[in-house]
mmCIF file of C-alpha atoms in Angstrom:
data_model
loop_
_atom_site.group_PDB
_atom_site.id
_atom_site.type_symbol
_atom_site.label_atom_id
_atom_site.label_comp_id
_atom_site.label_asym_id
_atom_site.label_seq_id
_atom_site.Cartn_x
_atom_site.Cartn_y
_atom_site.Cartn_z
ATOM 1 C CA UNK A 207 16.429 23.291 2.667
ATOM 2 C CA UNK A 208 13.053 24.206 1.229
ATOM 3 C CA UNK A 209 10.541 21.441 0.742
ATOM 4 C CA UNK A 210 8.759 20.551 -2.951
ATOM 5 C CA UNK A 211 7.264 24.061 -3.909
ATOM 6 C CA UNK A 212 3.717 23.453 -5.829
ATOM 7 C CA UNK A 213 2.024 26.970 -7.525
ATOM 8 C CA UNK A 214 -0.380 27.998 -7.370
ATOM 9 C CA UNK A 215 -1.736 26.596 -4.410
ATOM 10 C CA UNK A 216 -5.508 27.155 -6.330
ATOM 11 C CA UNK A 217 -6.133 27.558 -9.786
ATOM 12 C CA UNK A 218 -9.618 27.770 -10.875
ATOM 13 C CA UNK A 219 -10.170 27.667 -15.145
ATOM 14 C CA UNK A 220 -13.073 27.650 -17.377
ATOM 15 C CA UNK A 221 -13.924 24.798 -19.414
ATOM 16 C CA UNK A 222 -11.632 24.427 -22.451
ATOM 17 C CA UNK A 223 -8.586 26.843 -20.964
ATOM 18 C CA UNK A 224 -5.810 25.186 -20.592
ATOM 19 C CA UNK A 225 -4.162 24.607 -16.900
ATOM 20 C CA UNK A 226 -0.315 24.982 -15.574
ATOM 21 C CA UNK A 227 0.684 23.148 -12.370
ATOM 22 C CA UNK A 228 4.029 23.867 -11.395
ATOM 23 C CA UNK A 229 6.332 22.115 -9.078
ATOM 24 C CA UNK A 230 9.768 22.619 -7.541
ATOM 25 C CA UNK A 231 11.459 20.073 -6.261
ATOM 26 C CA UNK A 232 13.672 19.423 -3.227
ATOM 27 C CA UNK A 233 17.169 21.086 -3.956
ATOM 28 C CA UNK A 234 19.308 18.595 -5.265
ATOM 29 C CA UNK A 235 16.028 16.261 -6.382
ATOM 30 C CA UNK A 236 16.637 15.418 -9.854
ATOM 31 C CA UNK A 237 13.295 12.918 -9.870
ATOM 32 C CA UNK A 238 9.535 14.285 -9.833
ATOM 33 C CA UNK A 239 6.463 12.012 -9.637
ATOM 34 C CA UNK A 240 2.955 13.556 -10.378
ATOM 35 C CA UNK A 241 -0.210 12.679 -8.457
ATOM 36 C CA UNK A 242 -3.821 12.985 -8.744
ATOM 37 C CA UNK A 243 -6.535 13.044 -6.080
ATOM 38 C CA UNK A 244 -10.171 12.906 -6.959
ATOM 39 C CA UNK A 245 -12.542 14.043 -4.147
ATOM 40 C CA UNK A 246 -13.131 11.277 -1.441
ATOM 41 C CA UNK A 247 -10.529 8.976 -2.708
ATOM 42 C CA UNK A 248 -6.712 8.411 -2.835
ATOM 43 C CA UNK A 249 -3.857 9.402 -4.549
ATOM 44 C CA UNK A 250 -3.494 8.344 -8.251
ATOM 45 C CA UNK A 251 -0.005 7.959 -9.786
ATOM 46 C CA UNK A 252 0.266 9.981 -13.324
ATOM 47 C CA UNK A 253 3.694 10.518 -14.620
ATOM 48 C CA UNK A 254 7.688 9.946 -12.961
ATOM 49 C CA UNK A 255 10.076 12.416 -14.920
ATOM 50 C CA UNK A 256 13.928 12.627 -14.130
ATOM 51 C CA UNK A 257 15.365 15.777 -16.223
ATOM 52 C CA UNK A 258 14.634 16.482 -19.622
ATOM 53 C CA UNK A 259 13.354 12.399 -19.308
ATOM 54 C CA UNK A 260 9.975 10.922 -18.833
ATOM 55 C CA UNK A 261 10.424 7.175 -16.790
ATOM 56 C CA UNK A 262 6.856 6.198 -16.564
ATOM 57 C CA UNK A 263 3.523 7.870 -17.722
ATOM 58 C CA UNK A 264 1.513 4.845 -17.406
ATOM 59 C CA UNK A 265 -0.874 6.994 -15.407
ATOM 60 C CA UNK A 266 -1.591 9.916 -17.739
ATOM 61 C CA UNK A 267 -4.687 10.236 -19.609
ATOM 62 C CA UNK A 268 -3.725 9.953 -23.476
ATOM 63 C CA UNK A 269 -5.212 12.923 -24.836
ATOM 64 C CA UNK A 270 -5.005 16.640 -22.905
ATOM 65 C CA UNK A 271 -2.687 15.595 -20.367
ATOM 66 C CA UNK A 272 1.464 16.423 -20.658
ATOM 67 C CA UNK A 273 4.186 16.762 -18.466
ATOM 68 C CA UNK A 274 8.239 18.274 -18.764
ATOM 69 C CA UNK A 275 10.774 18.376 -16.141
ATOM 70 C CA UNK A 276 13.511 20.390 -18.086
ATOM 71 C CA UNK A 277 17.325 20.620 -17.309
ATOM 72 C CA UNK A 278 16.642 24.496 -15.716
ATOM 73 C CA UNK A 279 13.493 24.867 -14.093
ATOM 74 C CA UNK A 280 10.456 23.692 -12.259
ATOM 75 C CA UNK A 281 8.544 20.610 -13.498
ATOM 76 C CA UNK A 282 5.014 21.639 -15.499
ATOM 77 C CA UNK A 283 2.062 19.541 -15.591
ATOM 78 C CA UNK A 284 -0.187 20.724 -18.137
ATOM 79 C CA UNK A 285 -3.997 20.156 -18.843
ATOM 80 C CA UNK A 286 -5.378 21.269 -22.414
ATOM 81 C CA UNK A 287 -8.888 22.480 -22.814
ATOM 82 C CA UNK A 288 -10.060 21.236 -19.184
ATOM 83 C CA UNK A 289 -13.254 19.557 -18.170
ATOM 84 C CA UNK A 290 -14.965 19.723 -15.160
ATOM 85 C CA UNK A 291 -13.872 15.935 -14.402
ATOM 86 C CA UNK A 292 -10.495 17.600 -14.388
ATOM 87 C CA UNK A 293 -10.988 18.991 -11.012
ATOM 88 C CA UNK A 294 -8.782 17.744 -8.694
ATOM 89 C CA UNK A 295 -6.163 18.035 -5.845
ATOM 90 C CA UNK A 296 -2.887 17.534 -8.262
ATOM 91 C CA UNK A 297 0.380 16.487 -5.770
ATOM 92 C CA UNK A 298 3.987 16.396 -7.026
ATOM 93 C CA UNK A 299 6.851 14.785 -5.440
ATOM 94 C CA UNK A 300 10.405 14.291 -5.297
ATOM 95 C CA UNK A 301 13.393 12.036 -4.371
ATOM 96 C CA UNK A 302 16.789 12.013 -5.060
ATOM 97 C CA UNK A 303 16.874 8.981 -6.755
ATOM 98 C CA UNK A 304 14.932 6.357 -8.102
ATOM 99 C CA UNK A 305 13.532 3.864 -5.517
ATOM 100 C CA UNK A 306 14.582 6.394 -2.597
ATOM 101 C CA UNK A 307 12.148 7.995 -0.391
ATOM 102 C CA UNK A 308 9.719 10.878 -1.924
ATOM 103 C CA UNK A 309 8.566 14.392 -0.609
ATOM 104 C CA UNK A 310 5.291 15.542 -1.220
ATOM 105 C CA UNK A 311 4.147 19.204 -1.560
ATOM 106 C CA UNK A 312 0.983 20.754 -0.278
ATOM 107 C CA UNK A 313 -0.719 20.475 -4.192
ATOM 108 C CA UNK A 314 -2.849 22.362 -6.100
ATOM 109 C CA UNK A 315 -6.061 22.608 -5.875
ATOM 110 C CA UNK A 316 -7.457 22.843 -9.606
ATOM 111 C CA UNK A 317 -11.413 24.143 -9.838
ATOM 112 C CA UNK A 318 -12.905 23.960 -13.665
ATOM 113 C CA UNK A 319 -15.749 26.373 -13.429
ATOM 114 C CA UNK B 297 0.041 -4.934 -11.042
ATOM 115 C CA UNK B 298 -0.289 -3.844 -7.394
ATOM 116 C CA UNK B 299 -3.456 -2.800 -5.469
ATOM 117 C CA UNK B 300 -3.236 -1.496 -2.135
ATOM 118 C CA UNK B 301 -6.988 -1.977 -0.443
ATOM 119 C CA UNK B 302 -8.130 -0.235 3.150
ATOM 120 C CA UNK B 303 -11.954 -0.980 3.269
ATOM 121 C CA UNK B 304 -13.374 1.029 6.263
ATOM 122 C CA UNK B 305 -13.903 4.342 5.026
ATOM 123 C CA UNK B 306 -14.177 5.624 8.473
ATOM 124 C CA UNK B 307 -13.164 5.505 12.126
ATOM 125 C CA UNK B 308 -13.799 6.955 15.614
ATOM 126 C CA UNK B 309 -11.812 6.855 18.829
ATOM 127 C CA UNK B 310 -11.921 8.375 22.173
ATOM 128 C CA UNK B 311 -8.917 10.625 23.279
ATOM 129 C CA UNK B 312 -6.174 8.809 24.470
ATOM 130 C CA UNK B 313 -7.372 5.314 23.204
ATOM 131 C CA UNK B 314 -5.934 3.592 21.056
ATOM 132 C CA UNK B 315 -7.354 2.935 17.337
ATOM 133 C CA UNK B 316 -5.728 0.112 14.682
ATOM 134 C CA UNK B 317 -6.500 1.108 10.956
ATOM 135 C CA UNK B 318 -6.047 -2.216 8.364
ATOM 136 C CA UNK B 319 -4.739 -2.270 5.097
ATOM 137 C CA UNK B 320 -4.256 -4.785 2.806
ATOM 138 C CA UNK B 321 -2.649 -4.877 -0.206
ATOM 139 C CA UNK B 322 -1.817 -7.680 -3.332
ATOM 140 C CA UNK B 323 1.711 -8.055 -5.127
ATOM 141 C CA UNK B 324 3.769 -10.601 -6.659
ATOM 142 C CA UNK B 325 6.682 -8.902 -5.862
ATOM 143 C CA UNK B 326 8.977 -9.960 -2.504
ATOM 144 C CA UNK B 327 10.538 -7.199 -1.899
ATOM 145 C CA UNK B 328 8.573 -3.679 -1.361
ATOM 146 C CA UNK B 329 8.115 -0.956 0.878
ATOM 147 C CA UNK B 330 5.184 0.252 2.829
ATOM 148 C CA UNK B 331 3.705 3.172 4.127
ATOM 149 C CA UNK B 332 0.520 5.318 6.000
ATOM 150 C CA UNK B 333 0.878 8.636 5.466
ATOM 151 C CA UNK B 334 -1.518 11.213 6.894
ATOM 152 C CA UNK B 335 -3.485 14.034 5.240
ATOM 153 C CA UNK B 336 -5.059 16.272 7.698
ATOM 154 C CA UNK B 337 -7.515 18.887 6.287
ATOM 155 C CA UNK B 338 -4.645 21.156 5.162
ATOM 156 C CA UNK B 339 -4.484 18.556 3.046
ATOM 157 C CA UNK B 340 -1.128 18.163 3.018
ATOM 158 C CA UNK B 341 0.942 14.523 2.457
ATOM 159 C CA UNK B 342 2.737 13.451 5.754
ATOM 160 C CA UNK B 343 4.491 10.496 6.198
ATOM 161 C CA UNK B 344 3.954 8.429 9.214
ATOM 162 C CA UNK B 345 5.719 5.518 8.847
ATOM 163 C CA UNK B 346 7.742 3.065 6.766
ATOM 164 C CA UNK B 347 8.156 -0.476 6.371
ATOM 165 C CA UNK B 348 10.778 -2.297 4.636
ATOM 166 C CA UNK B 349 9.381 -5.997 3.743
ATOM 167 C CA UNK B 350 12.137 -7.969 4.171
ATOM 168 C CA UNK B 351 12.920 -6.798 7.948
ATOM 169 C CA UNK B 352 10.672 -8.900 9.801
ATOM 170 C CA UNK B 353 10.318 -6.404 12.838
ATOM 171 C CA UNK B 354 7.504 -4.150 12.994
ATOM 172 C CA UNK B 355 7.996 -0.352 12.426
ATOM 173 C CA UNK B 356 7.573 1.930 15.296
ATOM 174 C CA UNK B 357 7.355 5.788 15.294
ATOM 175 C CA UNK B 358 6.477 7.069 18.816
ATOM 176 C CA UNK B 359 2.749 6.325 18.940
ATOM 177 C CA UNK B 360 2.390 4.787 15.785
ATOM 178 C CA UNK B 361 3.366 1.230 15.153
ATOM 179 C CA UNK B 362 2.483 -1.224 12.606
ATOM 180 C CA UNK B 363 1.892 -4.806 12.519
ATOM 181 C CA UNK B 364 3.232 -6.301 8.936
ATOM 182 C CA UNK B 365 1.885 -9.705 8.486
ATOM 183 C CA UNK B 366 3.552 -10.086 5.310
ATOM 184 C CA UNK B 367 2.272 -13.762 4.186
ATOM 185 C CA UNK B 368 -1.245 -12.181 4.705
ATOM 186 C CA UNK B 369 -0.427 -9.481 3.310
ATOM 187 C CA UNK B 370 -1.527 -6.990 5.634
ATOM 188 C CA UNK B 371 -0.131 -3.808 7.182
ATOM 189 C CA UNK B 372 -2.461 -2.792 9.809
ATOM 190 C CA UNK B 373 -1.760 1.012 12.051
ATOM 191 C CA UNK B 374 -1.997 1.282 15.299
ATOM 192 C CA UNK B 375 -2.271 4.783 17.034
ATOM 193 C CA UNK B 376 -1.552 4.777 21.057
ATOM 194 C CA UNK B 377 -2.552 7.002 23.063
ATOM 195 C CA UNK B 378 -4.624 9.564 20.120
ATOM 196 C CA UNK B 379 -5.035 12.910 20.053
ATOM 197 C CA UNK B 380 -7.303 15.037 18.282
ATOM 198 C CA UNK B 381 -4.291 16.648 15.888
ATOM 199 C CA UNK B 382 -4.367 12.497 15.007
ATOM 200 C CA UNK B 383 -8.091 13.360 13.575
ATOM 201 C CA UNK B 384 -7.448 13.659 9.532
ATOM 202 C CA UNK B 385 -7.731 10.821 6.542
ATOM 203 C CA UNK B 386 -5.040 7.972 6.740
ATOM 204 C CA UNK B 387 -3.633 6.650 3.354
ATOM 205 C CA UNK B 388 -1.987 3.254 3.379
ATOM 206 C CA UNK B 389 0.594 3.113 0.252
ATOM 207 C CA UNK B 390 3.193 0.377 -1.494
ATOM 208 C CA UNK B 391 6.177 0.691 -3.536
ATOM 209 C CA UNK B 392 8.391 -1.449 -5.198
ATOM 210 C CA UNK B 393 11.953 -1.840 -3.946
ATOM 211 C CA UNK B 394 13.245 -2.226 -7.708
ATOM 212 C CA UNK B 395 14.511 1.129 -9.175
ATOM 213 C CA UNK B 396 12.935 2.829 -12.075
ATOM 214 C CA UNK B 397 9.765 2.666 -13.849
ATOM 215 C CA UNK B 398 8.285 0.705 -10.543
ATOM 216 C CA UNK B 399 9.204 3.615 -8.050
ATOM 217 C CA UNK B 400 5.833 5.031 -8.220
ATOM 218 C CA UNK B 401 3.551 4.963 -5.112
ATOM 219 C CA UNK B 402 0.134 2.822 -4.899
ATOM 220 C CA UNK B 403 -2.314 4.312 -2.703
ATOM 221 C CA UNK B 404 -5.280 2.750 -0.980
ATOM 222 C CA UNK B 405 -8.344 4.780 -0.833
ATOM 223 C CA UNK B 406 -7.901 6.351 2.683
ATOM 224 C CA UNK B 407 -9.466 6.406 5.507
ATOM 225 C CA UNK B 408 -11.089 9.020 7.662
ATOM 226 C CA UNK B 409 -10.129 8.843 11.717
ATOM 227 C CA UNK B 410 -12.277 11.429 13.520
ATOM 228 C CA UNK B 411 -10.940 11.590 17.634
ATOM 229 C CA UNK B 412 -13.891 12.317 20.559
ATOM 230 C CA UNK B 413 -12.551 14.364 23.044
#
Protein backbone atom coordinates (compact mmCIF):
# COMPACT_ATOMS: atom_id res chain seq x y z
CA UNK A 1 0.00 0.00 0.00
CA UNK A 2 1.48 3.34 -0.97
CA UNK A 3 1.77 5.98 1.70
CA UNK A 4 0.05 9.80 1.39
CA UNK A 5 1.57 11.01 -2.02
CA UNK A 6 2.29 15.02 -1.74
CA UNK A 7 3.44 16.85 -5.40
CA UNK A 8 5.44 18.43 -6.01
CA UNK A 9 7.84 17.82 -3.48
CA UNK A 10 9.11 21.82 -4.25
CA UNK A 11 7.27 24.41 -5.81
CA UNK A 12 8.81 27.72 -5.99
CA UNK A 13 6.19 30.84 -7.38
CA UNK A 14 6.50 34.46 -7.83
CA UNK A 15 4.63 36.82 -5.84
CA UNK A 16 0.96 37.03 -6.87
CA UNK A 17 0.90 33.41 -8.92
CA UNK A 18 -1.19 31.31 -7.59
CA UNK A 19 0.09 27.82 -5.90
CA UNK A 20 -1.31 23.99 -6.22
CA UNK A 21 -0.38 21.49 -3.48
CA UNK A 22 -1.59 18.22 -4.18
CA UNK A 23 -2.07 15.26 -1.99
CA UNK A 24 -3.02 11.60 -2.31
CA UNK A 25 -4.11 9.89 0.31
CA UNK A 26 -3.66 6.39 1.76
CA UNK A 27 -5.80 3.93 -0.46
CA UNK A 28 -8.93 3.49 1.11
CA UNK A 29 -8.44 7.05 3.25
CA UNK A 30 -11.51 8.89 2.69
CA UNK A 31 -10.28 11.83 5.39
CA UNK A 32 -7.38 14.47 4.59
CA UNK A 33 -6.10 17.03 7.12
CA UNK A 34 -3.83 19.94 5.84
CA UNK A 35 -0.81 21.28 7.72
CA UNK A 36 1.39 24.17 7.76
CA UNK A 37 4.97 24.56 9.00
CA UNK A 38 6.63 27.91 9.24
CA UNK A 39 10.47 27.78 9.49
CA UNK A 40 11.73 26.94 13.10
CA UNK A 41 8.39 26.10 14.46
CA UNK A 42 5.68 23.35 14.48
CA UNK A 43 3.04 22.10 12.60
CA UNK A 44 -0.11 24.31 12.19
CA UNK A 45 -3.52 22.67 11.58
CA UNK A 46 -5.41 24.38 8.39
CA UNK A 47 -8.29 22.50 7.02
CA UNK A 48 -9.89 18.50 7.68
CA UNK A 49 -11.88 17.53 4.40
CA UNK A 50 -13.71 14.07 4.04
CA UNK A 51 -14.95 13.81 0.19
CA UNK A 52 -16.58 16.40 -1.61
CA UNK A 53 -16.99 17.79 2.43
CA UNK A 54 -15.03 20.29 4.37
CA UNK A 55 -15.23 19.23 8.52
CA UNK A 56 -13.15 21.96 9.93
CA UNK A 57 -11.24 24.98 8.35
CA UNK A 58 -10.81 26.77 11.50
CA UNK A 59 -7.17 27.01 10.53
CA UNK A 60 -7.29 28.58 7.06
CA UNK A 61 -6.49 32.07 6.45
CA UNK A 62 -9.86 33.81 5.19
CA UNK A 63 -8.81 35.36 2.13
CA UNK A 64 -6.30 33.43 -0.63
CA UNK A 65 -6.40 30.22 0.99
CA UNK A 66 -8.94 27.11 -0.37
CA UNK A 67 -9.05 23.61 -0.21
CA UNK A 68 -11.30 20.47 -2.19
CA UNK A 69 -11.07 16.88 -1.63
CA UNK A 70 -13.43 15.71 -4.53
CA UNK A 71 -15.24 12.27 -4.91
CA UNK A 72 -12.35 11.21 -7.83
CA UNK A 73 -9.10 12.54 -7.21
CA UNK A 74 -6.32 13.88 -5.10
CA UNK A 75 -7.05 16.58 -2.47
CA UNK A 76 -5.82 20.38 -3.73
CA UNK A 77 -4.74 23.00 -1.48
CA UNK A 78 -4.65 26.14 -3.23
CA UNK A 79 -2.91 29.58 -2.52
CA UNK A 80 -4.10 32.71 -4.68
CA UNK A 81 -1.72 35.46 -5.53
CA UNK A 82 1.08 34.26 -2.92
CA UNK A 83 3.22 36.31 -0.62
CA UNK A 84 6.43 35.70 0.52
CA UNK A 85 4.93 34.96 4.17
CA UNK A 86 3.38 32.12 2.23
CA UNK A 87 6.50 30.17 2.24
CA UNK A 88 6.25 27.21 3.97
CA UNK A 89 6.65 23.38 4.43
CA UNK A 90 2.73 22.47 3.63
CA UNK A 91 2.00 18.57 5.11
CA UNK A 92 -1.19 16.62 4.31
CA UNK A 93 -2.48 13.68 6.04
CA UNK A 94 -4.82 10.95 6.13
CA UNK A 95 -6.87 8.43 8.20
CA UNK A 96 -9.51 6.27 7.57
CA UNK A 97 -11.80 7.73 9.74
CA UNK A 98 -12.41 10.45 11.90
CA UNK A 99 -10.62 10.27 15.31
CA UNK A 100 -8.39 7.25 13.91
CA UNK A 101 -4.77 7.48 13.53
CA UNK A 102 -3.26 9.87 10.59
CA UNK A 103 -0.39 9.39 7.96
CA UNK A 104 1.68 12.11 7.06
CA UNK A 105 3.46 12.64 3.69
CA UNK A 106 6.90 14.02 3.10
CA UNK A 107 5.19 17.82 2.13
CA UNK A 108 5.89 20.36 -0.05
CA UNK A 109 8.18 22.64 0.18
CA UNK A 110 6.58 26.01 -1.23
CA UNK A 111 9.39 28.98 -2.05
CA UNK A 112 7.64 32.55 -3.09
CA UNK A 113 10.46 34.21 -4.90
CA UNK B 1 -8.95 25.36 23.03
CA UNK B 2 -5.85 23.15 23.39
CA UNK B 3 -2.14 24.20 23.50
CA UNK B 4 0.47 21.74 23.48
CA UNK B 5 3.84 23.61 24.98
CA UNK B 6 7.65 21.97 24.81
CA UNK B 7 9.90 24.92 26.00
CA UNK B 8 13.57 23.82 25.40
CA UNK B 9 14.22 24.51 21.95
CA UNK B 10 17.22 22.36 22.05
CA UNK B 11 19.04 19.31 23.37
CA UNK B 12 22.35 17.38 23.38
CA UNK B 13 23.27 13.86 24.40
CA UNK B 14 26.17 11.61 24.23
CA UNK B 15 25.81 8.29 22.20
CA UNK B 16 24.25 5.72 23.99
CA UNK B 17 22.91 7.95 26.89
CA UNK B 18 19.91 8.46 27.53
CA UNK B 19 18.03 11.98 26.96
CA UNK B 20 14.18 12.83 28.41
CA UNK B 21 12.46 15.62 26.22
CA UNK B 22 9.22 17.40 28.30
CA UNK B 23 6.12 18.46 27.00
CA UNK B 24 3.35 19.91 28.44
CA UNK B 25 0.23 20.59 27.23
CA UNK B 26 -3.43 22.34 28.59
CA UNK B 27 -7.04 20.83 27.86
CA UNK B 28 -10.30 20.61 29.42
CA UNK B 29 -11.00 17.63 27.79
CA UNK B 30 -10.52 13.92 29.72
CA UNK B 31 -10.13 11.94 27.21
CA UNK B 32 -7.27 12.57 24.38
CA UNK B 33 -4.48 11.11 22.73
CA UNK B 34 -0.85 11.93 22.67
CA UNK B 35 2.00 11.81 20.62
CA UNK B 36 6.07 12.74 19.70
CA UNK B 37 6.65 12.31 16.40
CA UNK B 38 10.06 12.85 14.82
CA UNK B 39 11.16 14.97 11.84
CA UNK B 40 14.64 14.29 10.85
CA UNK B 41 16.15 16.66 8.22
CA UNK B 42 14.35 14.84 5.37
CA UNK B 43 11.88 16.43 6.98
CA UNK B 44 9.59 13.95 6.94
CA UNK B 45 6.61 13.27 9.85
CA UNK B 46 7.36 9.98 11.83
CA UNK B 47 5.51 8.81 14.52
CA UNK B 48 7.19 7.63 17.59
CA UNK B 49 4.80 6.95 19.94
CA UNK B 50 1.22 7.09 21.21
CA UNK B 51 -0.56 7.55 24.28
CA UNK B 52 -4.06 6.91 25.03
CA UNK B 53 -5.09 9.09 28.28
CA UNK B 54 -7.24 7.02 29.94
CA UNK B 55 -4.73 3.87 30.14
CA UNK B 56 -2.77 4.74 33.02
CA UNK B 57 0.42 2.72 31.86
CA UNK B 58 3.11 4.43 30.17
CA UNK B 59 3.74 3.85 26.39
CA UNK B 60 6.79 2.02 25.38
CA UNK B 61 8.28 1.61 21.84
CA UNK B 62 11.71 -0.12 22.04
CA UNK B 63 13.90 2.76 23.21
CA UNK B 64 11.42 5.24 23.53
CA UNK B 65 9.12 5.43 26.47
CA UNK B 66 7.06 8.07 27.91
CA UNK B 67 6.12 9.11 31.26
CA UNK B 68 2.28 10.57 31.18
CA UNK B 69 1.63 12.39 34.32
CA UNK B 70 -1.75 13.17 33.32
CA UNK B 71 -3.00 15.41 36.46
CA UNK B 72 0.14 17.53 35.60
CA UNK B 73 -0.39 17.37 32.50
CA UNK B 74 2.79 16.38 31.18
CA UNK B 75 4.09 13.86 28.64
CA UNK B 76 7.73 13.84 28.93
CA UNK B 77 10.16 11.32 26.15
CA UNK B 78 12.64 9.42 27.11
CA UNK B 79 15.24 8.02 24.54
CA UNK B 80 17.55 4.94 25.92
CA UNK B 81 20.34 4.11 24.71
CA UNK B 82 20.54 7.16 21.52
CA UNK B 83 21.93 7.01 18.45
CA UNK B 84 22.90 9.54 16.11
CA UNK B 85 19.91 8.50 13.40
CA UNK B 86 17.89 9.73 16.92
CA UNK B 87 19.58 13.35 16.04
CA UNK B 88 16.50 15.35 14.22
CA UNK B 89 13.62 17.87 15.79
CA UNK B 90 11.05 16.12 18.17
CA UNK B 91 7.36 17.37 18.00
CA UNK B 92 5.14 16.61 20.95
CA UNK B 93 1.30 16.63 19.64
CA UNK B 94 -2.52 16.15 21.22
CA UNK B 95 -5.71 15.11 19.84
CA UNK B 96 -9.01 14.79 20.95
CA UNK B 97 -10.55 11.34 21.34
CA UNK B 98 -14.09 12.78 20.18
CA UNK B 99 -14.72 12.23 16.39
CA UNK B 100 -15.12 15.00 13.95
CA UNK B 101 -14.38 18.56 13.83
CA UNK B 102 -11.86 17.91 17.02
CA UNK B 103 -9.70 15.20 15.13
CA UNK B 104 -7.18 17.67 14.16
CA UNK B 105 -3.62 17.47 15.63
CA UNK B 106 -2.05 20.26 18.08
CA UNK B 107 1.54 20.53 17.80
CA UNK B 108 4.05 21.94 20.22
CA UNK B 109 6.82 23.88 18.76
CA UNK B 110 9.50 21.10 18.53
CA UNK B 111 12.46 20.51 19.69
CA UNK B 112 15.89 20.00 18.26
CA UNK B 113 18.01 16.75 19.78
CA UNK B 114 21.52 16.87 18.30
CA UNK B 115 23.56 13.23 19.49
CA UNK B 116 27.70 13.54 20.23
CA UNK B 117 29.28 10.65 19.09
Amino acid sequence: NAGVMQNPRHLVRRRGQEARLRCSPVKGHSHVYWYRQLPEEGLKFMVYLQKENIIDESGMPKERFSAEFPKEGPSILRIQQVVRGDSAAYFCASSPGSGQPQHFGDGTRLSIL
Amino acid sequence: AQTVTQSQPEMSVQEAETVTLSCTYDTSESDYYLFWYKQPPSRQMILVIRQEAYKQQNATENRFSVNFQKAAKSFSLKISDSQLGDAAMYFCAYRSASTGANSKLTFGKGITLSVRP
